[in-house]
Tab-separated table of N, CA and C in Angstrom:
chain	number	residue	atom	x	y	z
A	824	UNK	N	-92.717	65.669	-60.650
A	824	UNK	CA	-93.127	65.485	-59.505
A	824	UNK	C	-94.931	64.665	-60.018
A	825	UNK	N	-94.866	63.857	-59.984
A	825	UNK	CA	-95.838	62.869	-60.362
A	825	UNK	C	-96.634	62.472	-58.836
A	826	UNK	N	-97.948	62.231	-59.247
A	826	UNK	CA	-98.841	61.921	-57.654
A	826	UNK	C	-99.947	60.776	-58.395
A	827	UNK	N	-100.495	59.785	-57.458
A	827	UNK	CA	-101.647	59.164	-57.766
A	827	UNK	C	-102.836	59.203	-57.078
A	828	UNK	N	-103.364	60.206	-57.764
A	828	UNK	CA	-104.683	59.686	-57.560
A	828	UNK	C	-105.707	59.046	-57.393
A	829	UNK	N	-106.756	59.467	-56.079
A	829	UNK	CA	-107.626	58.058	-55.805
A	829	UNK	C	-108.292	57.782	-56.795
A	830	UNK	N	-108.915	58.631	-57.883
A	830	UNK	CA	-109.720	58.539	-58.851
A	830	UNK	C	-109.424	57.124	-59.807
A	831	UNK	N	-108.040	57.370	-60.122
A	831	UNK	CA	-106.875	56.920	-61.218
A	831	UNK	C	-107.757	56.700	-62.384
A	832	UNK	N	-107.559	55.769	-63.008
A	832	UNK	CA	-108.152	55.326	-64.472
A	832	UNK	C	-108.714	54.271	-64.497
A	833	UNK	N	-108.772	52.988	-63.455
A	833	UNK	CA	-109.069	52.018	-63.099
A	833	UNK	C	-110.640	51.681	-63.069
A	834	UNK	N	-111.543	50.926	-64.576
A	834	UNK	CA	-112.954	50.675	-64.280
A	834	UNK	C	-113.468	49.372	-63.040
A	835	UNK	N	-113.974	49.846	-62.501
A	835	UNK	CA	-114.060	48.374	-61.378
A	835	UNK	C	-114.968	47.507	-61.891
A	836	UNK	N	-115.892	47.477	-62.526
A	836	UNK	CA	-116.184	46.011	-63.740
A	836	UNK	C	-114.853	44.975	-64.191
A	837	UNK	N	-114.180	45.632	-64.541
A	837	UNK	CA	-112.943	45.037	-65.370
A	837	UNK	C	-111.845	44.592	-64.121
A	838	UNK	N	-111.112	43.499	-64.763
A	838	UNK	CA	-109.846	43.053	-64.116
A	838	UNK	C	-108.710	44.005	-64.315
A	839	UNK	N	-107.970	43.866	-63.644
A	839	UNK	CA	-106.548	44.568	-63.329
A	839	UNK	C	-106.163	44.538	-64.915
A	840	UNK	N	-106.219	43.293	-65.698
A	840	UNK	CA	-105.319	43.239	-66.423
A	840	UNK	C	-106.120	43.882	-67.823
A	841	UNK	N	-107.394	44.275	-67.769
A	841	UNK	CA	-108.318	44.549	-68.466
A	841	UNK	C	-108.221	45.860	-68.953
A	842	UNK	N	-108.350	46.535	-67.207
A	842	UNK	CA	-107.941	47.900	-66.891
A	842	UNK	C	-106.886	48.618	-67.310
A	843	UNK	N	-105.686	47.817	-67.446
A	843	UNK	CA	-104.004	48.332	-67.719
A	843	UNK	C	-103.840	48.033	-69.593
A	844	UNK	N	-104.975	47.200	-69.529
A	844	UNK	CA	-104.635	46.692	-71.000
A	844	UNK	C	-105.532	48.348	-72.327
A	845	UNK	N	-106.431	48.986	-71.654
A	845	UNK	CA	-107.198	49.851	-71.468
A	845	UNK	C	-106.236	50.791	-72.215
A	846	UNK	N	-105.508	51.463	-71.209
A	846	UNK	CA	-104.661	52.649	-71.068
A	846	UNK	C	-103.738	52.174	-72.073
A	847	UNK	N	-102.907	50.646	-71.644
A	847	UNK	CA	-102.092	50.718	-72.501
A	847	UNK	C	-102.619	50.652	-74.289
A	848	UNK	N	-103.269	50.495	-75.136
A	848	UNK	CA	-104.323	50.400	-76.009
A	848	UNK	C	-104.012	52.254	-76.220
A	849	UNK	N	-104.585	53.009	-75.056
A	849	UNK	CA	-104.384	54.609	-76.155
A	849	UNK	C	-103.586	55.170	-75.813
A	850	UNK	N	-102.177	54.626	-75.022
A	850	UNK	CA	-100.981	55.275	-75.003
A	850	UNK	C	-99.688	54.597	-75.693
A	851	UNK	N	-100.103	53.420	-76.364
A	851	UNK	CA	-99.432	52.545	-77.372
A	851	UNK	C	-97.879	52.783	-76.929
A	852	UNK	N	-97.477	52.373	-75.386
A	852	UNK	CA	-96.564	52.241	-75.105
A	852	UNK	C	-95.654	51.003	-75.487
A	853	UNK	N	-94.147	51.053	-75.672
A	853	UNK	CA	-93.138	49.904	-76.177
A	853	UNK	C	-93.172	48.504	-74.967
A	854	UNK	N	-93.636	49.069	-73.313
A	854	UNK	CA	-93.743	47.337	-72.553
A	854	UNK	C	-94.870	46.782	-72.931
A	855	UNK	N	-94.909	45.634	-72.437
A	855	UNK	CA	-96.177	44.979	-72.603
A	855	UNK	C	-97.034	44.886	-71.344
A	856	UNK	N	-98.341	44.600	-71.775
A	856	UNK	CA	-99.031	44.830	-70.183
A	856	UNK	C	-98.382	44.321	-69.563
A	857	UNK	N	-97.858	43.019	-69.512
A	857	UNK	CA	-97.901	41.990	-68.474
A	857	UNK	C	-96.491	42.586	-67.803
A	858	UNK	N	-95.490	43.235	-68.364
A	858	UNK	CA	-94.145	44.040	-68.067
A	858	UNK	C	-95.045	44.941	-66.717
A	859	UNK	N	-96.054	45.894	-67.472
A	859	UNK	CA	-96.334	47.040	-66.707
A	859	UNK	C	-96.631	46.091	-65.522
A	860	UNK	N	-97.046	45.415	-65.102
A	860	UNK	CA	-98.214	44.611	-64.336
A	860	UNK	C	-96.752	44.171	-63.409
A	861	UNK	N	-95.966	43.664	-64.317
A	861	UNK	CA	-94.454	42.505	-63.088
A	861	UNK	C	-94.042	44.047	-62.399
A	862	UNK	N	-93.723	45.267	-63.424
A	862	UNK	CA	-93.147	46.321	-62.412
A	862	UNK	C	-93.852	46.795	-61.119
A	863	UNK	N	-95.200	46.662	-61.194
A	863	UNK	CA	-95.653	47.251	-60.382
A	863	UNK	C	-96.132	46.527	-59.157
A	864	UNK	N	-95.599	45.238	-59.467
A	864	UNK	CA	-96.296	44.135	-58.618
A	864	UNK	C	-97.579	43.729	-58.732
A	865	UNK	N	-98.490	43.612	-59.538
A	865	UNK	CA	-99.756	43.239	-59.581
A	865	UNK	C	-100.107	41.944	-60.452
A	866	UNK	N	-98.974	41.538	-61.085
A	866	UNK	CA	-99.038	40.156	-61.936
A	866	UNK	C	-100.182	39.349	-61.898
A	867	UNK	N	-100.220	38.686	-60.283
A	867	UNK	CA	-100.344	37.855	-59.572
A	867	UNK	C	-101.942	38.239	-59.248
A	868	UNK	N	-102.373	39.523	-59.368
A	868	UNK	CA	-103.491	40.317	-59.288
A	868	UNK	C	-104.423	40.371	-60.939
A	869	UNK	N	-103.792	39.478	-61.830
A	869	UNK	CA	-104.444	40.037	-63.102
A	869	UNK	C	-106.271	39.811	-63.477
A	870	UNK	N	-106.416	38.297	-62.700
A	870	UNK	CA	-107.857	38.092	-63.226
A	870	UNK	C	-108.580	38.750	-61.929
A	871	UNK	N	-108.205	39.353	-61.189
A	871	UNK	CA	-108.744	40.234	-60.162
A	871	UNK	C	-109.583	41.201	-60.895
A	872	UNK	N	-111.203	41.410	-60.361
A	872	UNK	CA	-111.445	42.598	-60.097
A	872	UNK	C	-111.205	44.201	-59.893
A	873	UNK	N	-111.242	45.235	-59.886
A	873	UNK	CA	-110.625	45.986	-59.730
A	873	UNK	C	-111.261	46.198	-58.432
A	874	UNK	N	-112.932	46.005	-58.319
A	874	UNK	CA	-113.713	46.794	-57.071
A	874	UNK	C	-113.522	45.802	-55.501
A	875	UNK	N	-112.628	44.564	-56.270
A	875	UNK	CA	-112.748	43.184	-55.194
A	875	UNK	C	-110.954	43.762	-54.450
A	876	UNK	N	-110.227	44.548	-54.851
A	876	UNK	CA	-109.011	44.745	-54.239
A	876	UNK	C	-109.109	45.575	-53.291
A	877	UNK	N	-107.823	45.711	-52.383
A	877	UNK	CA	-107.594	46.144	-51.417
A	877	UNK	C	-107.077	47.622	-51.534
A	878	UNK	N	-106.857	48.661	-50.545
A	878	UNK	CA	-106.607	50.109	-51.160
A	878	UNK	C	-105.081	49.633	-51.844
A	879	UNK	N	-104.048	49.102	-51.294
A	879	UNK	CA	-103.044	48.926	-51.060
A	879	UNK	C	-102.811	47.989	-52.644
A	880	UNK	N	-103.467	47.055	-53.039
A	880	UNK	CA	-103.576	46.740	-54.246
A	880	UNK	C	-104.006	47.700	-55.307
A	881	UNK	N	-104.894	48.458	-55.203
A	881	UNK	CA	-105.482	49.394	-55.852
A	881	UNK	C	-104.175	49.896	-56.552
A	882	UNK	N	-103.691	50.758	-55.520
A	882	UNK	CA	-102.432	51.938	-55.670
A	882	UNK	C	-101.155	50.870	-56.464
A	883	UNK	N	-101.123	50.080	-56.023
A	883	UNK	CA	-100.306	48.955	-57.308
A	883	UNK	C	-100.708	49.035	-58.315
A	884	UNK	N	-101.984	48.952	-58.552
A	884	UNK	CA	-102.703	48.712	-60.399
A	884	UNK	C	-102.664	50.188	-60.695
A	885	UNK	N	-103.022	50.905	-59.811
A	885	UNK	CA	-102.340	52.557	-60.360
A	885	UNK	C	-101.333	52.888	-60.746
A	886	UNK	N	-100.511	52.109	-60.129
A	886	UNK	CA	-98.895	52.404	-60.314
A	886	UNK	C	-98.623	51.617	-61.715
A	887	UNK	N	-99.223	50.892	-62.459
A	887	UNK	CA	-98.768	49.698	-63.387
A	887	UNK	C	-99.446	50.713	-64.679
A	888	UNK	N	-100.603	51.806	-64.300
A	888	UNK	CA	-101.374	52.722	-65.454
A	888	UNK	C	-99.847	53.519	-65.318
A	889	UNK	N	-99.498	54.017	-64.080
A	889	UNK	CA	-98.604	55.051	-64.188
A	889	UNK	C	-97.520	54.778	-65.483
A	890	UNK	N	-96.923	53.368	-65.398
A	890	UNK	CA	-95.756	52.852	-65.739
A	890	UNK	C	-96.052	53.171	-67.327
A	891	UNK	N	-96.907	52.680	-67.798
A	891	UNK	CA	-97.262	52.980	-69.455
A	891	UNK	C	-97.463	54.476	-69.648
A	892	UNK	N	-98.590	55.422	-68.970
A	892	UNK	CA	-98.621	56.729	-69.063
A	892	UNK	C	-97.771	57.539	-68.719
A	893	UNK	N	-96.691	57.533	-67.946
A	893	UNK	CA	-95.560	58.302	-67.201
A	893	UNK	C	-94.527	57.869	-66.846
A	894	UNK	N	-93.707	57.243	-67.628
A	894	UNK	CA	-92.782	56.147	-67.857
A	894	UNK	C	-91.204	56.656	-67.224
A	895	UNK	N	-91.186	58.003	-67.529
A	895	UNK	CA	-89.971	58.980	-67.309
A	895	UNK	C	-89.914	58.914	-65.827
A	896	UNK	N	-91.406	59.154	-65.334
A	896	UNK	CA	-91.072	59.632	-63.795
A	896	UNK	C	-91.124	58.050	-63.133
A	897	UNK	N	-91.952	56.992	-63.471
A	897	UNK	CA	-92.330	55.896	-62.725
A	897	UNK	C	-90.865	54.714	-62.904
A	898	UNK	N	-89.736	55.048	-63.692
A	898	UNK	CA	-88.607	54.590	-63.863
A	898	UNK	C	-87.823	54.313	-62.585
A	899	UNK	N	-87.417	55.001	-62.215
A	899	UNK	CA	-86.663	55.074	-60.930
A	899	UNK	C	-87.973	54.163	-59.688
A	900	UNK	N	-89.051	55.235	-59.727
A	900	UNK	CA	-89.633	54.637	-58.527
A	900	UNK	C	-90.121	52.847	-58.494
A	901	UNK	N	-89.960	52.951	-59.746
A	901	UNK	CA	-90.302	50.636	-59.567
A	901	UNK	C	-89.554	50.080	-59.410
A	902	UNK	N	-87.562	50.632	-59.302
A	902	UNK	CA	-87.004	49.844	-59.202
A	902	UNK	C	-86.969	50.012	-57.098
A	903	UNK	N	-87.400	50.744	-56.767
A	903	UNK	CA	-87.454	50.815	-55.263
A	903	UNK	C	-88.989	50.392	-54.580
A	904	UNK	N	-89.390	50.652	-55.184
A	904	UNK	CA	-90.950	50.040	-54.756
A	904	UNK	C	-90.762	49.481	-53.437
A	905	UNK	N	-91.712	49.552	-52.771
A	905	UNK	CA	-92.265	48.861	-51.068
A	905	UNK	C	-93.081	48.225	-51.556
A	906	UNK	N	-92.899	46.981	-51.343
A	906	UNK	CA	-94.831	46.034	-51.495
A	906	UNK	C	-94.975	45.485	-49.908
């Protein structure tokens, strides 16, 4: 069972892509940063600062991080994701 915590791993002063790229670098996941953002539905938010996101957008950005850090948990969830 996986959970997405309110704090997340997102840095408010970075863009969505920068935050995801940092986690990607630490975990060396085979998915590209763009693939993780696409699966989570945040590709169009790549250049937005984390601090400017709505609650729902932030949850999707956290989901992109989860795709990288916990891929087995997220594989089925990413196909059933509701926008």
